[in-house]
Coordinates of N, CA, C and O and ligand atoms in Angstrom, one line a residue:
X1 N 18.4 -4.7 12.2 CA 18.7 -5.1 10.8 C 17.7 -4.5 9.8 O 16.5 -4.6 10.1
X2 N 18.2 -3.9 8.7 CA 17.3 -3.4 7.8 C 16.3 -4.4 7.2 O 16.7 -5.6 7.0
X3 N 15.1 -4.0 7.1 CA 14.0 -4.9 6.6 C 13.3 -4.1 5.5 O 13.2 -2.9 5.5
X4 N 12.8 -4.9 4.5 CA 12.0 -4.2 3.4 C 10.5 -4.5 3.5 O 10.2 -5.6 3.9
X5 N 9.8 -3.6 3.1 CA 8.3 -3.8 3.0 C 7.8 -3.2 1.7 O 8.5 -2.5 1.0
X6 N 6.6 -3.5 1.4 CA 6.0 -3.0 0.2 C 4.8 -2.1 0.5 O 4.0 -2.4 1.4
X7 N 4.7 -1.0 -0.2 CA 3.6 -0.1 0.0 C 3.0 0.4 -1.3 O 3.7 0.4 -2.3
X8 N 1.7 0.9 -1.2 CA 1.1 1.5 -2.3 C 0.4 2.8 -1.8 O -0.3 2.8 -0.8
X9 N 0.6 3.9 -2.5 CA -0.2 5.1 -2.3 C -1.4 4.8 -3.3 O -1.2 4.8 -4.5
X10 N -2.6 4.6 -2.7 CA -3.7 4.1 -3.4 C -4.4 5.2 -4.3 O -4.1 6.4 -4.1
X11 N -5.2 4.8 -5.2 CA -5.7 5.8 -6.2 C -6.5 7.0 -5.6 O -6.4 8.1 -6.2
X12 N -7.1 6.8 -4.5 CA -7.8 7.9 -3.9 C -6.9 9.0 -3.5 O -7.1 10.2 -3.7
X13 N -5.7 8.6 -2.8 CA -4.7 9.6 -2.4 C -4.0 10.3 -3.5 O -3.8 11.5 -3.5
X14 N -3.7 9.5 -4.6 CA -3.1 10.1 -5.8 C -4.1 11.1 -6.4 O -3.7 12.3 -6.7
X15 N -5.4 10.8 -6.6 CA -6.4 11.6 -7.1 C -6.5 12.9 -6.3 O -6.8 14.0 -6.9
X16 N -6.4 12.8 -5.0 CA -6.6 13.9 -4.1 C -5.4 14.8 -4.0 O -5.4 15.8 -3.2
X17 N -4.3 14.4 -4.7 CA -3.1 15.3 -4.6 C -2.2 15.1 -3.4 O -1.5 16.0 -3.0
X18 N -2.3 13.9 -2.7 CA -1.6 13.6 -1.5 C -0.3 12.8 -1.7 O 0.3 12.5 -0.7
X19 N 0.1 12.6 -2.9 CA 1.3 11.7 -3.1 C 2.5 12.3 -2.4 O 3.2 11.6 -1.6
X20 N 2.8 13.6 -2.6 CA 4.0 14.2 -2.1 C 3.9 14.2 -0.5 O 4.9 14.0 0.1
X21 N 2.7 14.6 0.0 CA 2.6 14.7 1.5 C 2.8 13.3 2.1 O 3.4 13.2 3.2
X22 N 2.3 12.2 1.5 CA 2.4 10.9 2.0 C 3.9 10.4 1.9 O 4.5 9.9 2.9
X23 N 4.6 10.7 0.8 CA 6.0 10.4 0.7 C 6.8 11.1 1.7 O 7.7 10.6 2.3
X24 N 6.4 12.4 2.0 CA 7.1 13.1 3.1 C 7.0 12.5 4.4 O 7.9 12.4 5.2
X25 N 5.8 12.0 4.7 CA 5.6 11.3 6.0 C 6.4 10.0 6.1 O 7.0 9.7 7.1
X26 N 6.5 9.3 5.0 CA 7.3 8.1 4.9 C 8.8 8.3 5.2 O 9.4 7.7 5.9
X27 N 9.3 9.4 4.5 CA 10.7 9.7 4.6 C 11.0 10.3 6.0 O 12.0 9.9 6.6
X28 N 10.1 11.1 6.6 CA 10.2 11.7 7.9 C 10.3 10.6 8.9 O 11.0 10.7 10.0
X29 N 9.6 9.4 8.7 CA 9.6 8.3 9.6 C 10.8 7.4 9.5 O 11.0 6.4 10.2
X30 N 11.7 7.8 8.6 CA 13.0 7.1 8.5 C 13.1 6.0 7.4 O 14.1 5.2 7.4
X31 N 12.1 5.9 6.6 CA 12.2 4.9 5.5 C 13.0 5.4 4.3 O 12.9 6.5 4.0
X32 N 13.8 4.5 3.8 CA 14.5 4.7 2.5 C 13.6 4.2 1.4 O 13.0 3.1 1.5
X33 N 13.4 5.0 0.3 CA 12.7 4.5 -0.8 C 13.6 3.8 -1.7 O 14.5 4.4 -2.4
X34 N 13.5 2.4 -1.8 CA 14.4 1.6 -2.6 C 14.0 1.6 -4.0 O 14.8 1.7 -4.9
X35 N 12.7 1.6 -4.3 CA 12.2 1.7 -5.7 C 10.8 2.3 -5.6 O 10.0 2.1 -4.6
X36 N 10.4 3.0 -6.7 CA 9.1 3.7 -6.7 C 8.6 3.8 -8.1 O 9.4 4.1 -9.0
X37 N 7.3 3.6 -8.4 CA 6.8 3.6 -9.7 C 5.3 4.0 -9.7 O 4.5 3.4 -9.0
X38 N 5.0 5.1 -10.4 CA 3.6 5.5 -10.6 C 3.0 4.8 -11.9 O 3.7 4.9 -12.9
X39 N 1.9 4.2 -11.7 CA 1.3 3.5 -12.9 C -0.2 3.3 -12.6 O -0.6 3.4 -11.5
X40 N -0.9 2.9 -13.6 CA -2.3 2.4 -13.5 C -2.2 0.9 -13.6 O -1.3 0.3 -14.2
X41 N -3.1 0.1 -12.9 CA -3.1 -1.3 -12.9 C -4.4 -1.8 -13.4 O -5.4 -1.1 -13.3
X42 N -4.4 -3.0 -14.0 CA -5.7 -3.6 -14.5 C -6.4 -4.2 -13.4 O -5.9 -4.5 -12.3
X43 N -7.7 -4.5 -13.6 CA -8.5 -5.2 -12.6 C -7.9 -6.6 -12.4 O -7.9 -7.0 -11.2
X44 N -7.4 -7.3 -13.4 CA -6.8 -8.6 -13.2 C -5.6 -8.5 -12.4 O -5.3 -9.4 -11.5
X45 N -4.8 -7.5 -12.6 CA -3.6 -7.3 -11.8 C -3.9 -7.1 -10.3 O -3.3 -7.6 -9.4
X46 N -5.0 -6.3 -10.1 CA -5.5 -6.0 -8.7 C -6.0 -7.3 -8.1 O -5.7 -7.6 -6.9
X47 N -6.7 -8.1 -8.8 CA -7.2 -9.4 -8.3 C -6.1 -10.3 -7.9 O -6.2 -11.0 -6.9
X48 N -5.0 -10.3 -8.7 CA -3.9 -11.2 -8.4 C -3.2 -10.7 -7.1 O -2.8 -11.5 -6.3
X49 N -3.1 -9.4 -7.0 CA -2.4 -8.9 -5.8 C -3.2 -9.2 -4.6 O -2.6 -9.5 -3.5
X50 N -4.5 -9.0 -4.6 CA -5.4 -9.2 -3.4 C -6.0 -10.6 -3.4 O -7.0 -10.7 -2.8
X51 N -5.4 -11.6 -4.0 CA -6.0 -12.9 -4.1 C -6.4 -13.5 -2.7 O -7.4 -14.2 -2.6
X52 N -5.6 -13.1 -1.7 CA -6.0 -13.6 -0.3 C -7.3 -13.2 0.2 O -7.9 -13.8 1.0
X53 N -7.8 -12.1 -0.5 CA -9.1 -11.5 -0.1 C -10.3 -12.0 -1.0 O -11.4 -11.5 -1.0
X54 N -10.0 -13.0 -1.9 CA -11.0 -13.3 -3.0 C -12.3 -13.7 -2.5 O -13.3 -13.6 -3.2
X55 N -12.4 -14.3 -1.3 CA -13.7 -14.7 -0.7 C -14.4 -13.6 0.0 O -15.6 -13.8 0.5
X56 N -13.7 -12.5 0.2 CA -14.4 -11.4 1.0 C -15.4 -10.7 0.2 O -15.3 -10.5 -1.0
X57 N -16.5 -10.2 0.9 CA -17.6 -9.5 0.1 C -17.2 -8.3 -0.6 O -17.8 -7.9 -1.6
X58 N -16.1 -7.6 -0.2 CA -15.6 -6.4 -0.8 C -14.6 -6.6 -1.9 O -14.1 -5.6 -2.4
X59 N -14.3 -7.9 -2.3 CA -13.2 -8.1 -3.2 C -13.4 -7.4 -4.6 O -12.5 -6.8 -5.1
X60 N -14.7 -7.5 -5.1 CA -14.9 -6.9 -6.4 C -14.8 -5.4 -6.3 O -14.2 -4.7 -7.2
X61 N -15.4 -4.8 -5.3 CA -15.4 -3.4 -5.1 C -13.9 -2.9 -4.9 O -13.5 -1.9 -5.5
X62 N -13.1 -3.6 -4.1 CA -11.8 -3.2 -3.8 C -10.9 -3.3 -5.1 O -10.1 -2.3 -5.3
X63 N -11.0 -4.3 -5.9 CA -10.2 -4.4 -7.0 C -10.6 -3.5 -8.1 O -9.8 -3.0 -8.9
X64 N -11.9 -3.1 -8.2 CA -12.4 -2.1 -9.1 C -11.8 -0.7 -8.7 O -11.2 0.0 -9.5
X65 N -11.8 -0.4 -7.4 CA -11.2 0.8 -6.9 C -9.7 0.9 -7.2 O -9.2 1.9 -7.7
X66 N -9.0 -0.2 -6.9 CA -7.5 -0.2 -7.1 C -7.1 0.0 -8.6 O -6.0 0.4 -8.9
X67 N -8.0 -0.4 -9.5 CA -7.7 -0.2 -10.9 C -8.4 1.0 -11.5 O -8.5 1.1 -12.7
X68 N -8.9 1.9 -10.6 CA -9.7 3.1 -11.1 C -8.8 4.3 -11.5 O -9.4 5.3 -12.0
X69 N -7.5 4.2 -11.3 CA -6.7 5.4 -11.6 C -5.2 5.1 -11.1 O -5.0 4.1 -10.5
X70 N -4.3 6.0 -11.5 CA -2.9 5.8 -11.1 C -2.7 5.6 -9.6 O -3.4 6.2 -8.8
X71 N -1.7 4.8 -9.3 CA -1.3 4.6 -7.9 C 0.2 4.6 -7.9 O 0.9 4.7 -9.0
X72 N 0.8 4.6 -6.7 CA 2.3 4.6 -6.6 C 2.7 3.4 -5.8 O 2.3 3.2 -4.7
X73 N 3.5 2.5 -6.5 CA 4.1 1.3 -5.9 C 5.4 1.6 -5.4 O 6.3 2.3 -6.0
X74 N 5.7 1.1 -4.2 CA 7.0 1.4 -3.5 C 7.6 0.2 -2.8 O 6.8 -0.5 -2.1
X75 N 8.9 0.1 -2.8 CA 9.6 -0.8 -1.8 C 10.3 0.1 -0.9 O 11.1 1.0 -1.3
X76 N 10.1 -0.1 0.4 CA 10.7 0.8 1.5 C 11.6 0.0 2.4 O 11.3 -1.2 2.6
X77 N 12.6 0.6 2.9 CA 13.5 -0.1 3.8 C 13.8 0.7 5.1 O 14.0 1.9 5.0
X78 N 13.8 0.0 6.2 CA 14.4 0.6 7.5 C 14.4 -0.6 8.5 O 13.8 -1.7 8.2
X79 N 15.0 -0.4 9.6 CA 14.8 -1.4 10.7 C 13.4 -1.5 11.0 O 12.6 -0.5 11.1
X80 N 12.9 -2.8 11.2 CA 11.5 -3.0 11.6 C 10.5 -2.4 10.6 O 9.4 -1.9 11.0
X81 N 10.8 -2.4 9.3 CA 10.0 -1.7 8.3 C 8.5 -2.1 8.3 O 7.6 -1.3 8.2
X82 N 8.3 -3.4 8.4 CA 6.9 -3.9 8.2 C 6.0 -3.4 9.3 O 5.0 -2.8 9.0
X83 N 6.4 -3.6 10.6 CA 5.6 -3.2 11.7 C 5.5 -1.6 11.8 O 4.5 -1.1 12.1
X84 N 6.7 -1.0 11.5 CA 6.7 0.5 11.6 C 5.8 1.1 10.6 O 5.2 2.1 10.8
X85 N 5.8 0.6 9.3 CA 4.9 1.1 8.3 C 3.4 0.9 8.7 O 2.6 1.8 8.6
X86 N 3.1 -0.3 9.2 CA 1.7 -0.5 9.7 C 1.3 0.5 10.7 O 0.2 1.0 10.7
X87 N 2.2 0.8 11.7 CA 1.9 1.8 12.7 C 1.7 3.2 12.1 O 0.8 3.9 12.5
X88 N 2.6 3.5 11.2 CA 2.5 4.9 10.5 C 1.2 5.0 9.7 O 0.6 6.1 9.6
X89 N 0.7 3.9 9.1 CA -0.5 3.9 8.3 C -1.8 4.1 9.2 O -2.7 4.9 8.8
X90 N -1.8 3.5 10.3 CA -3.0 3.5 11.2 C -4.0 2.5 10.8 O -3.8 1.7 9.8
X91 N -5.1 2.4 11.5 CA -6.2 1.4 11.4 C -6.7 1.4 9.9 O -6.8 2.4 9.3
X92 N -7.2 0.2 9.5 CA -7.8 0.0 8.1 C -8.9 1.0 7.9 O -9.0 1.7 6.9
X93 N -9.8 1.1 8.9 CA -10.9 2.1 8.8 C -10.4 3.5 9.4 O -10.1 3.5 10.6
X94 N -10.3 4.5 8.6 CA -9.8 5.8 9.0 C -10.6 6.3 10.2 O -10.0 7.1 11.0
X95 N -11.8 5.9 10.4 CA -12.6 6.4 11.5 C -12.0 5.9 12.9 O -12.1 6.5 13.9
X96 N -11.2 4.8 12.8 CA -10.5 4.2 14.0 C -9.0 4.5 14.0 O -8.3 4.1 14.9
X97 N -8.5 5.3 13.0 CA -7.1 5.5 12.9 C -6.6 6.5 14.0 O -7.3 7.5 14.3
X98 N -5.5 6.2 14.5 CA -4.9 7.0 15.6 C -4.4 8.4 15.0 O -4.1 8.5 13.9
X99 N -4.5 9.4 15.9 CA -4.0 10.8 15.5 C -2.6 10.6 14.9 O -1.7 9.9 15.5
X100 N -2.3 11.4 13.9 CA -0.9 11.5 13.4 C -0.6 10.4 12.3 O 0.4 10.4 11.7
X101 N -1.5 9.4 12.2 CA -1.3 8.4 11.2 C -1.7 8.9 9.8 O -2.5 9.8 9.6
X102 N -1.1 8.2 8.8 CA -1.4 8.6 7.4 C -2.9 8.4 7.1 O -3.5 9.3 6.4
X103 N -3.5 7.3 7.5 CA -4.9 7.2 7.2 C -5.8 8.2 8.0 O -6.8 8.6 7.4
X104 N -5.4 8.6 9.2 CA -6.2 9.6 9.9 C -6.1 10.9 9.1 O -7.1 11.6 8.9
X105 N -4.9 11.2 8.5 CA -4.8 12.5 7.8 C -5.3 12.5 6.4 O -5.8 13.5 5.9
X106 N -5.2 11.3 5.7 CA -5.5 11.4 4.3 C -6.5 10.4 3.7 O -6.9 10.5 2.5
X107 N -7.1 9.5 4.6 CA -8.0 8.5 4.1 C -9.5 9.0 4.2 O -9.8 9.7 5.2
X108 N -10.3 8.5 3.3 CA -11.7 8.9 3.4 C -12.7 7.8 3.8 O -13.8 8.1 4.3
X109 N -12.3 6.6 3.6 CA -13.3 5.5 4.0 C -12.5 4.2 4.2 O -11.3 4.1 3.9
X110 N -13.2 3.2 4.7 CA -12.5 1.9 4.9 C -11.9 1.3 3.7 O -10.9 0.6 3.7
X111 N -12.5 1.6 2.5 CA -12.0 1.0 1.3 C -11.0 2.0 0.7 O -9.9 1.6 0.3
X112 N -11.3 3.3 0.6 CA -10.5 4.3 0.0 C -9.6 4.9 1.1 O -9.8 6.0 1.5
X113 N -8.6 4.1 1.5 CA -7.9 4.4 2.7 C -6.4 4.8 2.5 O -5.6 4.6 3.4
X114 N -6.1 5.3 1.3 CA -4.9 6.1 1.1 C -3.6 5.3 0.9 O -2.8 5.6 0.0
X115 N -3.5 4.2 1.7 CA -2.2 3.5 1.7 C -2.3 2.1 2.0 O -3.2 1.7 2.8
X116 N -1.5 1.3 1.3 CA -1.3 -0.2 1.6 C 0.1 -0.4 2.2 O 1.0 0.3 1.8
X117 N 0.2 -1.3 3.1 CA 1.5 -1.8 3.6 C 1.4 -3.3 3.9 O 0.4 -3.8 4.5
X118 N 2.5 -4.0 3.6 CA 2.5 -5.5 3.8 C 2.3 -5.8 5.3 O 2.7 -5.1 6.2
X119 N 1.5 -6.9 5.6 CA 1.2 -7.2 7.0 C 2.1 -8.3 7.6 O 1.9 -8.7 8.7
X120 N 3.1 -8.7 6.9 CA 4.1 -9.7 7.4 C 5.2 -10.0 6.5 O 5.2 -9.5 5.3
X121 N 6.2 -10.7 6.9 CA 7.4 -10.9 6.1 C 7.1 -11.7 4.8 O 7.6 -11.4 3.7
X122 N 6.3 -12.8 5.0 CA 5.9 -13.6 3.8 C 5.1 -12.7 2.8 O 5.4 -12.8 1.6
X123 N 4.2 -12.0 3.3 CA 3.4 -11.1 2.4 C 4.3 -10.1 1.7 O 4.1 -9.8 0.5
X124 N 5.2 -9.5 2.4 CA 6.1 -8.5 1.9 C 6.9 -9.1 0.7 O 7.0 -8.5 -0.4
X125 N 7.4 -10.3 0.9 CA 8.2 -11.0 -0.2 C 7.3 -11.2 -1.4 O 7.8 -10.9 -2.5
X126 N 6.1 -11.7 -1.2 CA 5.2 -11.9 -2.3 C 4.9 -10.6 -3.0 O 4.9 -10.5 -4.3
X127 N 4.6 -9.6 -2.3 CA 4.1 -8.3 -2.9 C 5.2 -7.6 -3.6 O 5.0 -7.0 -4.7
X128 N 6.4 -7.6 -3.0 CA 7.6 -7.0 -3.7 C 7.8 -7.7 -5.0 O 8.0 -7.0 -6.1
X129 N 7.8 -9.0 -5.0 CA 8.1 -9.8 -6.2 C 7.0 -9.7 -7.3 O 7.2 -9.8 -8.5
X130 N 5.7 -9.4 -6.8 CA 4.6 -9.2 -7.7 C 4.8 -8.0 -8.6 O 4.4 -8.0 -9.8
X131 N 5.3 -6.9 -8.0 CA 5.4 -5.6 -8.7 C 6.7 -5.2 -9.2 O 6.8 -4.3 -10.1
X132 N 7.8 -5.8 -8.6 CA 9.2 -5.3 -9.0 C 10.1 -6.5 -9.3 O 10.0 -7.5 -8.7
X133 N 10.9 -6.2 -10.4 CA 11.9 -7.2 -10.8 C 13.2 -7.0 -9.9 O 13.4 -5.9 -9.3
X134 N 13.9 -8.0 -9.8 CA 15.1 -8.0 -8.9 C 16.1 -6.8 -9.3 O 16.6 -6.2 -8.4
X135 N 16.2 -6.6 -10.6 CA 17.1 -5.5 -11.0 C 16.7 -4.1 -10.6 O 17.4 -3.2 -10.7
X136 N 15.4 -4.0 -10.2 CA 14.9 -2.7 -9.8 C 15.1 -2.5 -8.3 O 14.7 -1.4 -7.8
X137 N 15.7 -3.4 -7.6 CA 15.8 -3.4 -6.2 C 17.2 -3.3 -5.7 O 17.5 -3.6 -4.5
X138 N 18.1 -2.9 -6.5 CA 19.5 -2.9 -6.1 C 19.8 -1.7 -5.2 O 19.3 -0.6 -5.4
Ligands
GDP1 P1 -5.1 -3.4 5.6 O1 -4.1 -4.5 5.8 O2 -5.2 -2.4 6.8 O3 -5.0 -2.7 4.3 O4 -6.6 -4.1 5.6 P2 -7.0 -5.6 5.0 O5 -5.9 -6.4 4.6 O6 -8.0 -6.1 6.0 O7 -7.9 -5.2 3.7 C1 -7.3 -4.8 2.5 C2 -7.9 -3.6 1.9 O8 -9.3 -4.0 1.6 C3 -8.1 -2.4 2.9 O9 -6.9 -1.6 3.0 C4 -9.3 -1.7 2.3 O10 -8.9 -0.9 1.1 C5 -10.2 -2.8 1.9 N1 -11.1 -3.2 2.9 C6 -10.9 -3.8 4.1 N2 -12.0 -4.0 4.8 C7 -13.0 -3.5 4.0 C8 -14.5 -3.5 4.1 O11 -15.1 -3.9 5.1 N3 -15.1 -2.9 3.0 C9 -14.5 -2.5 1.9 N4 -15.3 -1.9 0.9 N5 -13.2 -2.5 1.7 C10 -12.5 -3.0 2.8

């Protein structure tokens, strides 16, 4: 059954000119792009998005990074989308990412790691609703 997930091409990857290459990987893996928007976000918007990490030592640094330049917000759909996107992304730290994954190919550090993908169904629902209105998801 088709499932939706939420993804971000992070500011490092946009800055490095990898937007098109990452979109190509996503489409090659069978995802439909339901909605997509390039924009910059504020520090407060980044803090709201990552509120589950607010106690982590890297919260300030992460939210500063995420608001440091344009990024690409996306809602993606395919069978098993949430787990399949996580597999396509690779490990959080690109040093540990498997060959062929997006983070192995395009990420530079544990923080500036090219792509975000929802880690579960509840998270996906929150994240899609945080960035997209219902009328954008038809
Ligand atoms: P993900 O689900 O693989 O994106 O990883 P997490 O949910 O654990 O962390 C969210 C994001 O925080 C990661 O994608 C990184 O951008 C960043 N992050 C995670 N761990 C660290 C860390 O140890 N240091 C820093 N600076 N950033 C981190």
